[in-house]
Amino acid sequence: MALKPILISNAVRAAVFGAWLSLSGCAALSPAPATDATGWQRQLQAPAPLPEVLLLGEQHDAPEHQAWERDTVQALARQQRLAAVVLEMAHSGHSTRALAPTASETEVQEALGWQAAGWDWAPYAPVVMAAVQAGVPVHGGNLRRSHMREVMQQTHWDQHLPPTAWERQRDAIRSGHCDLLPASQLTPMARIQLAKDASIAAVAQAQLQPGQTVLVLAGRGHVLRSVGIPTWLPAGLRAQVAVAQAQGATPTPPGDYDWLVQTPALPAQDHCADLRASWQTGAPAAPQPQPQPQPQPQKP
């Protein structure tokens, strides 16, 4: 019997996937062990050339992280250094390129297929609209939902990462679903994770412009150097990773980012309790995470 992608609300997934972070080129910006949003803005103002692709890793339920992304979009757009924005929150094939800077939020959502992707618009509206209003195209990068079932059956994804990194992905899927997933679902779901990263990387590469930067916005797990989108980018491409991390959150492995942007702590919450409750009140017997965004704390 064919495996089915598991269905989980974005709100719950957004929070649960942060737990797996503990498992989890030549840079133009000057790497730093840690900074805050103000220090990050100062770095963006430096005259040094930016990387060709700049990946920002967020925690999906942290408003400060979406504010950081919005401020980054605005800073790079003001300097006319922003070629495009690529989002995990919209599926590939959708873009605002045909819209005018005066487009309404409704028009932008329709162009990006936002409702079909299933993400809450409110947290990301300021980020997306900042780009659109600056005349910068926004592209969906995520794997199309119609491809997910096929990907779950494809074994070639299992060889993309070194064995240790591949196990990190499977462990991330397990812990990110609070150990509720049946063992038979771990590898198929990890394949979806890799396919999403590959899709986002391909869209980002397609938007490259000389002398400008493509900005990728995704959950932290997607941008990690050892297991995420960077593993799908060409070795010669100048890419850099900046990760936002709330105070008290599970530390992100230092080798997986160039910049760590520290943000205020989030209210304590037992996300696994929320997830268990959601499955006990009408969800399918086997955890069914929506094959889409992994609001993060993010997804593998």
PDB file of C-alpha atoms in Angstrom:
ATOM      1  CA  MET A   1       0.000   0.000   0.000  1.00  0.00           C
ATOM      2  CA  ALA A   2       1.460   3.358  -0.997  1.00  0.00           C
ATOM      3  CA  LEU A   3       2.650   5.633   1.787  1.00  0.00           C
ATOM      4  CA  LYS A   4       0.787   8.881   2.204  1.00  0.00           C
ATOM      5  CA  PRO A   5       2.300  12.173   3.312  1.00  0.00           C
ATOM      6  CA  ILE A   6       1.237  12.962   6.845  1.00  0.00           C
ATOM      7  CA  LEU A   7      -1.066  15.918   7.492  1.00  0.00           C
ATOM      8  CA  ILE A   8      -0.217  18.307  10.306  1.00  0.00           C
ATOM      9  CA  SER A   9      -1.286  21.891  10.729  1.00  0.00           C
ATOM     10  CA  ASN A  10       1.315  24.491   9.818  1.00  0.00           C
ATOM     11  CA  ALA A  11       0.994  26.128  13.213  1.00  0.00           C
ATOM     12  CA  VAL A  12       1.935  22.933  15.030  1.00  0.00           C
ATOM     13  CA  ARG A  13       4.651  21.966  12.595  1.00  0.00           C
ATOM     14  CA  ALA A  14       6.098  25.420  12.738  1.00  0.00           C
ATOM     15  CA  ALA A  15       6.801  24.943  16.372  1.00  0.00           C
ATOM     16  CA  VAL A  16       7.667  21.274  16.595  1.00  0.00           C
ATOM     17  CA  PHE A  17      10.480  21.150  14.078  1.00  0.00           C
ATOM     18  CA  GLY A  18      12.754  23.427  16.070  1.00  0.00           C
ATOM     19  CA  ALA A  19      13.564  20.483  18.303  1.00  0.00           C
ATOM     20  CA  TRP A  20      15.599  18.733  15.646  1.00  0.00           C
ATOM     21  CA  LEU A  21      18.173  21.483  15.292  1.00  0.00           C
ATOM     22  CA  SER A  22      20.327  19.746  17.851  1.00  0.00           C
ATOM     23  CA  LEU A  23      20.658  16.951  15.296  1.00  0.00           C
ATOM     24  CA  SER A  24      21.143  18.939  12.838  1.00  0.00           C
ATOM     25  CA  GLY A  25      32.010  29.147  -0.282  1.00  0.00           C
ATOM     26  CA  CYS A  26      33.739  32.003  -0.140  1.00  0.00           C
ATOM     27  CA  ALA A  27      31.793  34.529   1.871  1.00  0.00           C
ATOM     28  CA  ALA A  28      31.586  38.223   1.116  1.00  0.00           C
ATOM     29  CA  LEU A  29      30.028  39.187   4.444  1.00  0.00           C
ATOM     30  CA  SER A  30      32.471  38.926   7.316  1.00  0.00           C
ATOM     31  CA  PRO A  31      31.453  35.863   9.343  1.00  0.00           C
ATOM     32  CA  ALA A  32      30.937  36.434  13.061  1.00  0.00           C
ATOM     33  CA  PRO A  33      30.240  33.997  15.918  1.00  0.00           C
ATOM     34  CA  ALA A  34      27.085  35.865  16.891  1.00  0.00           C
ATOM     35  CA  THR A  35      25.400  39.235  16.569  1.00  0.00           C
ATOM     36  CA  ASP A  36      21.995  40.833  16.985  1.00  0.00           C
ATOM     37  CA  ALA A  37      19.625  42.399  14.456  1.00  0.00           C
ATOM     38  CA  THR A  38      21.381  45.764  14.744  1.00  0.00           C
ATOM     39  CA  GLY A  39      24.805  44.250  14.120  1.00  0.00           C
ATOM     40  CA  TRP A  40      23.403  42.364  11.145  1.00  0.00           C
ATOM     41  CA  GLN A  41      22.083  45.583   9.617  1.00  0.00           C
ATOM     42  CA  ARG A  42      25.473  47.241  10.036  1.00  0.00           C
ATOM     43  CA  GLN A  43      27.073  44.350   8.193  1.00  0.00           C
ATOM     44  CA  LEU A  44      24.621  44.696   5.303  1.00  0.00           C
ATOM     45  CA  GLN A  45      25.610  48.344   4.943  1.00  0.00           C
ATOM     46  CA  ALA A  46      29.268  47.458   4.415  1.00  0.00           C
ATOM     47  CA  PRO A  47      30.581  48.213   0.911  1.00  0.00           C
ATOM     48  CA  ALA A  48      32.007  44.706   0.445  1.00  0.00           C
ATOM     49  CA  PRO A  49      30.289  42.599  -2.230  1.00  0.00           C
ATOM     50  CA  LEU A  50      27.519  40.338  -1.030  1.00  0.00           C
ATOM     51  CA  PRO A  51      27.350  36.594  -1.744  1.00  0.00           C
ATOM     52  CA  GLU A  52      25.483  35.459  -4.832  1.00  0.00           C
ATOM     53  CA  VAL A  53      23.009  33.597  -2.631  1.00  0.00           C
ATOM     54  CA  LEU A  54      22.257  34.606   0.948  1.00  0.00           C
ATOM     55  CA  LEU A  55      20.204  32.111   2.928  1.00  0.00           C
ATOM     56  CA  LEU A  56      18.290  33.245   6.008  1.00  0.00           C
ATOM     57  CA  GLY A  57      17.136  30.507   8.371  1.00  0.00           C
ATOM     58  CA  GLU A  58      14.221  31.318  10.641  1.00  0.00           C
ATOM     59  CA  GLN A  59      12.045  29.775  13.298  1.00  0.00           C
ATOM     60  CA  HIS A  60       8.579  29.983  11.800  1.00  0.00           C
ATOM     61  CA  ASP A  61       6.757  30.924  15.000  1.00  0.00           C
ATOM     62  CA  ALA A  62       9.177  33.713  15.986  1.00  0.00           C
ATOM     63  CA  PRO A  63       7.853  37.158  14.922  1.00  0.00           C
ATOM     64  CA  GLU A  64      11.298  38.671  15.473  1.00  0.00           C
ATOM     65  CA  HIS A  65      12.642  36.407  12.748  1.00  0.00           C
ATOM     66  CA  GLN A  66      10.140  37.577  10.159  1.00  0.00           C
ATOM     67  CA  ALA A  67      10.961  41.173  11.174  1.00  0.00           C
ATOM     68  CA  TRP A  68      14.665  40.395  10.627  1.00  0.00           C
ATOM     69  CA  GLU A  69      13.882  39.029   7.184  1.00  0.00           C
ATOM     70  CA  ARG A  70      11.771  42.079   6.285  1.00  0.00           C
ATOM     71  CA  ASP A  71      14.534  44.437   7.390  1.00  0.00           C
ATOM     72  CA  THR A  72      17.071  42.478   5.342  1.00  0.00           C
ATOM     73  CA  VAL A  73      14.870  42.678   2.234  1.00  0.00           C
ATOM     74  CA  GLN A  74      14.430  46.424   2.693  1.00  0.00           C
ATOM     75  CA  ALA A  75      18.131  47.071   3.303  1.00  0.00           C
ATOM     76  CA  LEU A  76      19.280  45.147   0.225  1.00  0.00           C
ATOM     77  CA  ALA A  77      16.520  46.596  -1.947  1.00  0.00           C
ATOM     78  CA  ARG A  78      17.464  50.162  -0.972  1.00  0.00           C
ATOM     79  CA  GLN A  79      21.007  49.422  -2.085  1.00  0.00           C
ATOM     80  CA  GLN A  80      19.717  47.895  -5.328  1.00  0.00           C
ATOM     81  CA  ARG A  81      21.629  44.743  -4.503  1.00  0.00           C
ATOM     82  CA  LEU A  82      18.670  42.367  -4.327  1.00  0.00           C
ATOM     83  CA  ALA A  83      18.043  40.245  -7.424  1.00  0.00           C
ATOM     84  CA  ALA A  84      15.117  38.204  -6.076  1.00  0.00           C
ATOM     85  CA  VAL A  85      13.600  36.626  -2.998  1.00  0.00           C
ATOM     86  CA  VAL A  86      12.949  32.862  -2.920  1.00  0.00           C
ATOM     87  CA  LEU A  87      10.549  31.482  -0.320  1.00  0.00           C
ATOM     88  CA  GLU A  88      10.053  28.097   1.285  1.00  0.00           C
ATOM     89  CA  MET A  89       6.489  29.274   1.977  1.00  0.00           C
ATOM     90  CA  ALA A  90       5.317  29.092  -1.644  1.00  0.00           C
ATOM     91  CA  HIS A  91       5.596  26.338  -4.229  1.00  0.00           C
ATOM     92  CA  SER A  92       7.950  26.528  -7.197  1.00  0.00           C
ATOM     93  CA  GLY A  93       6.385  27.827 -10.393  1.00  0.00           C
ATOM     94  CA  HIS A  94       4.717  30.753  -8.608  1.00  0.00           C
ATOM     95  CA  SER A  95       6.141  34.275  -8.804  1.00  0.00           C
ATOM     96  CA  THR A  96       5.263  37.952  -8.435  1.00  0.00           C
ATOM     97  CA  ARG A  97       7.463  38.905 -11.401  1.00  0.00           C
ATOM     98  CA  ALA A  98       4.465  40.009 -13.496  1.00  0.00           C
ATOM     99  CA  LEU A  99       3.051  42.238 -10.749  1.00  0.00           C
ATOM    100  CA  ALA A 100       3.557  45.975 -10.356  1.00  0.00           C
ATOM    101  CA  PRO A 101       5.030  47.410  -7.138  1.00  0.00           C
ATOM    102  CA  THR A 102       1.536  48.729  -6.375  1.00  0.00           C
ATOM    103  CA  ALA A 103      -0.004  45.232  -6.350  1.00  0.00           C
ATOM    104  CA  SER A 104      -2.361  44.489  -3.478  1.00  0.00           C
ATOM    105  CA  GLU A 105      -1.767  41.764  -0.902  1.00  0.00           C
ATOM    106  CA  THR A 106      -4.579  39.763  -2.474  1.00  0.00           C
ATOM    107  CA  GLU A 107      -2.903  39.939  -5.881  1.00  0.00           C
ATOM    108  CA  VAL A 108       0.407  38.905  -4.378  1.00  0.00           C
ATOM    109  CA  GLN A 109      -1.109  35.941  -2.575  1.00  0.00           C
ATOM    110  CA  GLU A 110      -2.788  34.798  -5.779  1.00  0.00           C
ATOM    111  CA  ALA A 111       0.435  35.119  -7.778  1.00  0.00           C
ATOM    112  CA  LEU A 112       2.313  33.033  -5.222  1.00  0.00           C
ATOM    113  CA  GLY A 113      -0.454  30.470  -4.765  1.00  0.00           C
ATOM    114  CA  TRP A 114      -0.223  31.250  -1.080  1.00  0.00           C
ATOM    115  CA  GLN A 115      -3.507  29.738   0.053  1.00  0.00           C
ATOM    116  CA  ALA A 116      -2.764  26.460  -1.726  1.00  0.00           C
ATOM    117  CA  ALA A 117       0.594  26.246   0.056  1.00  0.00           C
ATOM    118  CA  GLY A 118      -1.165  26.461   3.402  1.00  0.00           C
ATOM    119  CA  TRP A 119       0.956  29.024   5.246  1.00  0.00           C
ATOM    120  CA  ASP A 120      -0.451  31.776   7.438  1.00  0.00           C
ATOM    121  CA  TRP A 121      -0.126  35.006   5.441  1.00  0.00           C
ATOM    122  CA  ALA A 122       0.001  37.502   8.310  1.00  0.00           C
ATOM    123  CA  PRO A 123       3.545  36.761   9.580  1.00  0.00           C
ATOM    124  CA  TYR A 124       5.028  36.900   6.080  1.00  0.00           C
ATOM    125  CA  ALA A 125       3.010  39.712   4.536  1.00  0.00           C
ATOM    126  CA  PRO A 126       5.493  42.433   5.611  1.00  0.00           C
ATOM    127  CA  VAL A 127       8.425  40.421   4.222  1.00  0.00           C
ATOM    128  CA  VAL A 128       6.820  39.631   0.878  1.00  0.00           C
ATOM    129  CA  MET A 129       5.253  43.042   0.373  1.00  0.00           C
ATOM    130  CA  ALA A 130       8.555  44.794   1.152  1.00  0.00           C
ATOM    131  CA  ALA A 131      10.087  43.005  -1.824  1.00  0.00           C
ATOM    132  CA  VAL A 132       7.133  43.522  -4.151  1.00  0.00           C
ATOM    133  CA  GLN A 133       6.889  47.233  -3.337  1.00  0.00           C
ATOM    134  CA  ALA A 134      10.615  47.593  -4.038  1.00  0.00           C
ATOM    135  CA  GLY A 135      10.150  46.022  -7.467  1.00  0.00           C
ATOM    136  CA  VAL A 136      11.976  42.844  -6.462  1.00  0.00           C
ATOM    137  CA  PRO A 137      10.421  39.571  -7.726  1.00  0.00           C
ATOM    138  CA  VAL A 138       9.405  36.990  -5.146  1.00  0.00           C
ATOM    139  CA  HIS A 139       9.476  33.313  -6.168  1.00  0.00           C
ATOM    140  CA  GLY A 140       8.094  30.203  -4.556  1.00  0.00           C
ATOM    141  CA  GLY A 141      10.835  27.628  -4.131  1.00  0.00           C
ATOM    142  CA  ASN A 142       9.219  24.716  -2.348  1.00  0.00           C
ATOM    143  CA  LEU A 143       8.552  21.317  -3.873  1.00  0.00           C
ATOM    144  CA  ARG A 144       5.158  21.167  -5.519  1.00  0.00           C
ATOM    145  CA  ARG A 145       2.651  19.171  -3.528  1.00  0.00           C
ATOM    146  CA  SER A 146       1.815  17.067  -6.600  1.00  0.00           C
ATOM    147  CA  HIS A 147       5.386  15.716  -6.635  1.00  0.00           C
ATOM    148  CA  MET A 148       5.574  14.648  -3.006  1.00  0.00           C
ATOM    149  CA  ARG A 149       4.031  11.210  -3.236  1.00  0.00           C
ATOM    150  CA  GLU A 150       6.380  10.323  -6.086  1.00  0.00           C
ATOM    151  CA  VAL A 151       9.411  11.617  -4.178  1.00  0.00           C
ATOM    152  CA  MET A 152       8.570   9.467  -1.169  1.00  0.00           C
ATOM    153  CA  GLN A 153       9.150   6.361  -3.292  1.00  0.00           C
ATOM    154  CA  GLN A 154      12.401   7.501  -4.947  1.00  0.00           C
ATOM    155  CA  THR A 155      15.484   5.893  -3.436  1.00  0.00           C
ATOM    156  CA  HIS A 156      18.086   8.065  -5.171  1.00  0.00           C
ATOM    157  CA  TRP A 157      17.554  10.799  -2.577  1.00  0.00           C
ATOM    158  CA  ASP A 158      19.040   8.471   0.029  1.00  0.00           C
ATOM    159  CA  GLN A 159      22.510   8.796  -1.521  1.00  0.00           C
ATOM    160  CA  HIS A 160      22.753  12.596  -1.746  1.00  0.00           C
ATOM    161  CA  LEU A 161      24.201  13.161   1.731  1.00  0.00           C
ATOM    162  CA  PRO A 162      27.066  11.368   3.460  1.00  0.00           C
ATOM    163  CA  PRO A 163      25.751   8.571   5.720  1.00  0.00           C
ATOM    164  CA  THR A 164      26.094  10.584   8.929  1.00  0.00           C
ATOM    165  CA  ALA A 165      24.253  13.585   7.501  1.00  0.00           C
ATOM    166  CA  TRP A 166      21.526  11.330   6.070  1.00  0.00           C
ATOM    167  CA  GLU A 167      20.976   9.859   9.529  1.00  0.00           C
ATOM    168  CA  ARG A 168      20.744  13.388  10.938  1.00  0.00           C
ATOM    169  CA  GLN A 169      17.916  14.045   8.519  1.00  0.00           C
ATOM    170  CA  ARG A 170      16.056  10.908   9.530  1.00  0.00           C
ATOM    171  CA  ASP A 171      16.624  11.673  13.210  1.00  0.00           C
ATOM    172  CA  ALA A 172      15.361  15.196  12.570  1.00  0.00           C
ATOM    173  CA  ILE A 173      12.165  13.815  11.079  1.00  0.00           C
ATOM    174  CA  ARG A 174      11.718  11.528  14.070  1.00  0.00           C
ATOM    175  CA  SER A 175      12.283  14.140  16.771  1.00  0.00           C
ATOM    176  CA  GLY A 176      10.525  16.863  14.790  1.00  0.00           C
ATOM    177  CA  HIS A 177       7.389  14.703  14.929  1.00  0.00           C
ATOM    178  CA  CYS A 178       7.862  14.003  18.644  1.00  0.00           C
ATOM    179  CA  ASP A 179       8.625  10.309  17.995  1.00  0.00           C
ATOM    180  CA  LEU A 180       5.061   9.810  16.776  1.00  0.00           C
ATOM    181  CA  LEU A 181       5.846   8.805  13.214  1.00  0.00           C
ATOM    182  CA  PRO A 182       5.949   5.100  12.398  1.00  0.00           C
ATOM    183  CA  ALA A 183       9.463   3.980  11.478  1.00  0.00           C
ATOM    184  CA  SER A 184       8.324   3.227   7.942  1.00  0.00           C
ATOM    185  CA  GLN A 185       7.640   6.935   7.370  1.00  0.00           C
ATOM    186  CA  LEU A 186      11.049   8.289   8.392  1.00  0.00           C
ATOM    187  CA  THR A 187      12.935   7.662   5.156  1.00  0.00           C
ATOM    188  CA  PRO A 188      10.074   8.743   2.825  1.00  0.00           C
ATOM    189  CA  MET A 189       9.635  11.968   4.792  1.00  0.00           C
ATOM    190  CA  ALA A 190      13.386  12.612   4.787  1.00  0.00           C
ATOM    191  CA  ARG A 191      13.305  12.255   0.994  1.00  0.00           C
ATOM    192  CA  ILE A 192      10.681  14.983   0.834  1.00  0.00           C
ATOM    193  CA  GLN A 193      12.925  17.188   2.956  1.00  0.00           C
ATOM    194  CA  LEU A 194      15.831  16.754   0.552  1.00  0.00           C
ATOM    195  CA  ALA A 195      13.613  17.263  -2.478  1.00  0.00           C
ATOM    196  CA  LYS A 196      12.354  20.524  -1.017  1.00  0.00           C
ATOM    197  CA  ASP A 197      15.922  21.718  -0.495  1.00  0.00           C
ATOM    198  CA  ALA A 198      16.835  20.742  -4.051  1.00  0.00           C
ATOM    199  CA  SER A 199      13.828  22.619  -5.411  1.00  0.00           C
ATOM    200  CA  ILE A 200      14.615  25.797  -3.477  1.00  0.00           C
ATOM    201  CA  ALA A 201      18.259  25.640  -4.566  1.00  0.00           C
ATOM    202  CA  ALA A 202      17.271  25.270  -8.232  1.00  0.00           C
ATOM    203  CA  VAL A 203      14.899  28.245  -8.092  1.00  0.00           C
ATOM    204  CA  ALA A 204      17.558  30.379  -6.382  1.00  0.00           C
ATOM    205  CA  GLN A 205      20.145  29.542  -9.041  1.00  0.00           C
ATOM    206  CA  ALA A 206      17.713  30.472 -11.785  1.00  0.00           C
ATOM    207  CA  GLN A 207      17.412  33.997 -10.355  1.00  0.00           C
ATOM    208  CA  LEU A 208      21.134  34.830 -10.205  1.00  0.00           C
ATOM    209  CA  GLN A 209      22.098  38.281 -11.508  1.00  0.00           C
ATOM    210  CA  PRO A 210      25.660  39.684 -11.837  1.00  0.00           C
ATOM    211  CA  GLY A 211      26.582  41.886  -8.901  1.00  0.00           C
ATOM    212  CA  GLN A 212      23.393  41.144  -6.958  1.00  0.00           C
ATOM    213  CA  THR A 213      22.195  38.721  -4.305  1.00  0.00           C
ATOM    214  CA  VAL A 214      19.369  36.205  -4.325  1.00  0.00           C
ATOM    215  CA  LEU A 215      17.835  36.038  -0.854  1.00  0.00           C
ATOM    216  CA  VAL A 216      16.442  32.680   0.283  1.00  0.00           C
ATOM    217  CA  LEU A 217      14.027  32.616   3.235  1.00  0.00           C
ATOM    218  CA  ALA A 218      13.377  29.234   4.842  1.00  0.00           C
ATOM    219  CA  GLY A 219      13.227  27.359   8.102  1.00  0.00           C
ATOM    220  CA  ARG A 220      16.565  26.892   9.788  1.00  0.00           C
ATOM    221  CA  GLY A 221      16.758  23.188   9.021  1.00  0.00           C
ATOM    222  CA  HIS A 222      16.575  23.945   5.312  1.00  0.00           C
ATOM    223  CA  VAL A 223      19.583  26.282   5.262  1.00  0.00           C
ATOM    224  CA  LEU A 224      22.105  24.296   7.312  1.00  0.00           C
ATOM    225  CA  ARG A 225      25.337  23.851   5.390  1.00  0.00           C
ATOM    226  CA  SER A 226      25.812  20.161   6.149  1.00  0.00           C
ATOM    227  CA  VAL A 227      22.333  18.872   5.309  1.00  0.00           C
ATOM    228  CA  GLY A 228      20.240  21.588   3.639  1.00  0.00           C
ATOM    229  CA  ILE A 229      19.971  23.791   0.574  1.00  0.00           C
ATOM    230  CA  PRO A 230      23.735  24.563   0.447  1.00  0.00           C
ATOM    231  CA  THR A 231      24.422  20.898  -0.355  1.00  0.00           C
ATOM    232  CA  TRP A 232      22.514  21.384  -3.627  1.00  0.00           C
ATOM    233  CA  LEU A 233      24.356  24.536  -4.729  1.00  0.00           C
ATOM    234  CA  PRO A 234      27.408  24.361  -7.065  1.00  0.00           C
ATOM    235  CA  ALA A 235      30.742  24.385  -5.274  1.00  0.00           C
ATOM    236  CA  GLY A 236      31.846  27.540  -7.070  1.00  0.00           C
ATOM    237  CA  LEU A 237      28.792  29.582  -6.192  1.00  0.00           C
ATOM    238  CA  ARG A 238      29.322  32.136  -3.410  1.00  0.00           C
ATOM    239  CA  ALA A 239      26.665  31.335  -0.818  1.00  0.00           C
ATOM    240  CA  GLN A 240      26.354  32.344   2.800  1.00  0.00           C
ATOM    241  CA  VAL A 241      24.077  31.253   5.625  1.00  0.00           C
ATOM    242  CA  ALA A 242      22.662  33.412   8.408  1.00  0.00           C
ATOM    243  CA  VAL A 243      20.561  31.758  11.105  1.00  0.00           C
ATOM    244  CA  ALA A 244      18.248  33.525  13.545  1.00  0.00           C
ATOM    245  CA  GLN A 245      18.153  31.884  16.959  1.00  0.00           C
ATOM    246  CA  ALA A 246      15.910  32.781  19.870  1.00  0.00           C
ATOM    247  CA  GLN A 247      17.541  32.992  23.278  1.00  0.00           C
ATOM    248  CA  GLY A 248      17.316  29.639  25.027  1.00  0.00           C
ATOM    249  CA  ALA A 249      16.612  27.692  21.822  1.00  0.00           C
ATOM    250  CA  THR A 250      18.552  24.560  20.928  1.00  0.00           C
ATOM    251  CA  PRO A 251      21.914  25.784  19.584  1.00  0.00           C
ATOM    252  CA  THR A 252      22.567  25.489  15.877  1.00  0.00           C
ATOM    253  CA  PRO A 253      25.857  23.660  15.137  1.00  0.00           C
ATOM    254  CA  PRO A 254      28.511  26.366  14.424  1.00  0.00           C
ATOM    255  CA  GLY A 255      29.739  24.732  11.228  1.00  0.00           C
ATOM    256  CA  ASP A 256      26.270  25.005   9.698  1.00  0.00           C
ATOM    257  CA  TYR A 257      26.148  28.811   9.402  1.00  0.00           C
ATOM    258  CA  ASP A 258      28.278  31.887   8.741  1.00  0.00           C
ATOM    259  CA  TRP A 259      26.228  34.261  10.857  1.00  0.00           C
ATOM    260  CA  LEU A 260      24.169  33.682  13.997  1.00  0.00           C
ATOM    261  CA  VAL A 261      21.627  36.436  14.700  1.00  0.00           C
ATOM    262  CA  GLN A 262      20.372  36.264  18.259  1.00  0.00           C
ATOM    263  CA  THR A 263      16.790  37.253  19.074  1.00  0.00           C
ATOM    264  CA  PRO A 264      14.730  37.451  22.295  1.00  0.00           C
ATOM    265  CA  ALA A 265      13.478  34.286  23.955  1.00  0.00           C
ATOM    266  CA  LEU A 266      10.071  32.917  22.988  1.00  0.00           C
ATOM    267  CA  PRO A 267       7.366  31.969  25.502  1.00  0.00           C
ATOM    268  CA  ALA A 268       7.774  28.422  26.756  1.00  0.00           C
ATOM    269  CA  GLN A 269       5.442  25.937  25.081  1.00  0.00           C
ATOM    270  CA  ASP A 270       5.167  22.163  24.921  1.00  0.00           C
ATOM    271  CA  HIS A 271       4.763  21.727  21.180  1.00  0.00           C
ATOM    272  CA  CYS A 272       4.795  17.951  21.394  1.00  0.00           C
ATOM    273  CA  ALA A 273       1.777  18.071  23.702  1.00  0.00           C
ATOM    274  CA  ASP A 274       0.010  20.223  21.113  1.00  0.00           C
ATOM    275  CA  LEU A 275       0.909  17.768  18.370  1.00  0.00           C
ATOM    276  CA  ARG A 276      -0.307  14.752  20.305  1.00  0.00           C
ATOM    277  CA  ALA A 277      -3.544  16.523  21.084  1.00  0.00           C
ATOM    278  CA  SER A 278      -4.083  17.411  17.432  1.00  0.00           C
ATOM    279  CA  TRP A 279      -3.752  13.749  16.462  1.00  0.00           C
ATOM    280  CA  GLN A 280      -6.101  12.603  19.198  1.00  0.00           C
ATOM    281  CA  THR A 281      -8.883  14.903  18.066  1.00  0.00           C
ATOM    282  CA  GLY A 282      -9.617  13.740  14.587  1.00  0.00           C
ATOM    283  CA  ALA A 283      -6.274  13.508  12.788  1.00  0.00           C
ATOM    284  CA  PRO A 284      -5.345  10.311  10.947  1.00  0.00           C
ATOM    285  CA  ALA A 285      -4.165   7.437  13.090  1.00  0.00           C
ATOM    286  CA  ALA A 286      -0.628   7.751  11.805  1.00  0.00           C
ATOM    287  CA  PRO A 287       0.902  11.196  12.044  1.00  0.00           C
ATOM    288  CA  GLN A 288       0.439  12.845   8.732  1.00  0.00           C
ATOM    289  CA  PRO A 289       2.558  15.929   8.347  1.00  0.00           C
ATOM    290  CA  GLN A 290       1.457  18.149   5.592  1.00  0.00           C
ATOM    291  CA  PRO A 291       3.866  17.693   2.782  1.00  0.00           C
ATOM    292  CA  GLN A 292       4.441  21.308   2.742  1.00  0.00           C
ATOM    293  CA  PRO A 293       5.975  23.894   4.888  1.00  0.00           C
ATOM    294  CA  GLN A 294       7.553  22.847   7.935  1.00  0.00           C
ATOM    295  CA  PRO A 295       7.009  25.760   9.993  1.00  0.00           C
ATOM    296  CA  GLN A 296       9.766  25.634  12.235  1.00  0.00           C
ATOM    297  CA  PRO A 297      11.061  25.587  14.513  1.00  0.00           C
ATOM    298  CA  GLN A 298      11.348  24.261  11.141  1.00  0.00           C
ATOM    299  CA  LYS A 299      11.662  21.199   9.329  1.00  0.00           C
ATOM    300  CA  PRO A 300      14.374  18.997   8.246  1.00  0.00           C
TER     301      PRO A 300
END
